[in-house]
Amino acid sequence: MKMDTTEPANGDFVYTNADYFVAWATANKQTVRGHNFVWYNQIPSWVTAGDYANATLISILQTHIASEAGHYKGQLYCWDVINEPFNDDGTWRADVWYNTIGPAFIPIALTAARAADPTVKLYINDYNIETVGTKSTAHYTLAQSLLASGVPLNGIGCQGHLIVGEAPATADIVTNYARFAALGLEWAFTELDIRMTLPETTALLTQQATDYATVVSACVESVACVGITTWDTSDDYSWVPSTFAGEGDALLFDSNKQPKPAYYSVANVLAAATVSGTYSGA
C-alpha cells in the first residue's frame, strides 16, 4: 500500500496486490490497517527526483491520498497516514515531504485522508515511542497541536520493534499512553516483534515469552489500546535477519510455523483479560 507500489508513476495507480490482501482479510473477517501514505522511505523516484515546488508537491500528496483512501473507502479500520516523522531525538526527519512542504505536510495529509474516507480511523505511526521520552513527547506535542487546530487524528501507532530482555515495563507503557488517551486518542501496537541475538536458546525463548506478556499486558491494561499487530507471523518471514545482522526469531511462530513459548504467554494474558465491548469482524 506504500506509494512506490501504488503510484509507481505520476497518476498511475496500481492496487492489484493490495486489493488481494484486503479482499482476503474481508472474506476471513479480519480487520485491515492501511499502511501507509507518507513515509521517508519507499517513495517513488518520480517524487524524490522531481524537484517539485511546494504547491506542486502538496497537490501530488493530496491526489495520491485521495485516490488510495478513496479506493479503499469503507473497507479498512484505519490508515497509518503518517509513518515515522521524527528522529529518535524528537527532531523532524528530513525527507522530500518535510524539506519541501515543512511540518504542514502532516495536517495536509490527515485532512486529505479524512476527506477521502469520512469514517476510517487516522493514525500517526512510529517506533521507539513505547514509554515517556523525547521522541514520544514530540508525538504528544504534535498530537496536541493538531487536535487544537481541528486536524483529524484518531490514534497513535506504537510499532513495538523490541529486543529480548529489554522490553519496557508494563506500567511505563501504560503511563505513556495515558496522556494520549487524555487527548481522546486511541493507540495500538502496530508492528510488534521482539528479536533476539542468535542462536536461539531455551533461556532466550523463555525471556522472549516474558517480554511478550509484559507488552501485551500493557495493551490489556490500557483502556485506549485497541489492538496488537505483529510484524508478520512466523520467523521465516520476519524482516529482522535482513536488517539486524545476527539477530532474528522475533515472532510468535517459528520457521516451521509452530507456536513458540511467546505464543502461549500471549494467549495466557489474553485469556485472563476482561473484555469490554463486542468484536463483530472487519
PDB file of N, CA and C in Angstrom, residues 92 97-98 101-108 142 146:
ATOM      1  N   TRP A  92      12.463  16.764  13.572  1.00  0.00           N
ATOM      2  CA  TRP A  92      11.813  16.315  12.339  1.00  0.00           C
ATOM      3  C   TRP A  92      12.790  15.548  11.464  1.00  0.00           C
ATOM      4  N   TRP A  97       9.206  15.262   1.755  1.00  0.00           N
ATOM      5  CA  TRP A  97       7.977  15.889   2.255  1.00  0.00           C
ATOM      6  C   TRP A  97       8.296  17.047   3.182  1.00  0.00           C
ATOM      7  N   TYR A  98       9.118  16.773   4.195  1.00  0.00           N
ATOM      8  CA  TYR A  98       9.440  17.814   5.166  1.00  0.00           C
ATOM      9  C   TYR A  98      10.300  18.909   4.550  1.00  0.00           C
ATOM     10  N   ILE A 101       7.721  20.840   1.966  1.00  0.00           N
ATOM     11  CA  ILE A 101       6.468  21.375   2.487  1.00  0.00           C
ATOM     12  C   ILE A 101       6.617  21.911   3.907  1.00  0.00           C
ATOM     13  N   GLY A 102       7.573  21.346   4.657  1.00  0.00           N
ATOM     14  CA  GLY A 102       7.684  21.679   6.061  1.00  0.00           C
ATOM     15  C   GLY A 102       6.710  20.863   6.893  1.00  0.00           C
ATOM     16  N   PRO A 103       6.578  21.164   8.190  1.00  0.00           N
ATOM     17  CA  PRO A 103       5.691  20.376   9.058  1.00  0.00           C
ATOM     18  C   PRO A 103       4.244  20.358   8.599  1.00  0.00           C
ATOM     19  N   ALA A 104       3.858  21.267   7.721  1.00  0.00           N
ATOM     20  CA  ALA A 104       2.474  21.313   7.241  1.00  0.00           C
ATOM     21  C   ALA A 104       2.079  20.062   6.477  1.00  0.00           C
ATOM     22  N   PHE A 105       3.059  19.230   6.074  1.00  0.00           N
ATOM     23  CA  PHE A 105       2.673  18.010   5.355  1.00  0.00           C
ATOM     24  C   PHE A 105       1.823  17.099   6.233  1.00  0.00           C
ATOM     25  N   ILE A 106       1.981  17.204   7.547  1.00  0.00           N
ATOM     26  CA  ILE A 106       1.212  16.347   8.458  1.00  0.00           C
ATOM     27  C   ILE A 106      -0.284  16.686   8.408  1.00  0.00           C
ATOM     28  N   PRO A 107      -0.687  17.920   8.736  1.00  0.00           N
ATOM     29  CA  PRO A 107      -2.120  18.218   8.666  1.00  0.00           C
ATOM     30  C   PRO A 107      -2.690  18.129   7.256  1.00  0.00           C
ATOM     31  N   ILE A 108      -1.869  18.426   6.244  1.00  0.00           N
ATOM     32  CA  ILE A 108      -2.340  18.305   4.862  1.00  0.00           C
ATOM     33  C   ILE A 108      -2.717  16.856   4.558  1.00  0.00           C
ATOM     34  N   LEU A 142       2.928  17.103  19.088  1.00  0.00           N
ATOM     35  CA  LEU A 142       2.338  17.204  17.753  1.00  0.00           C
ATOM     36  C   LEU A 142       0.848  16.904  17.805  1.00  0.00           C
ATOM     37  N   LEU A 146      -2.180  19.370  16.652  1.00  0.00           N
ATOM     38  CA  LEU A 146      -3.105  19.005  15.583  1.00  0.00           C
ATOM     39  C   LEU A 146      -4.545  19.049  16.059  1.00  0.00           C
TER      40      LEU A 146
END
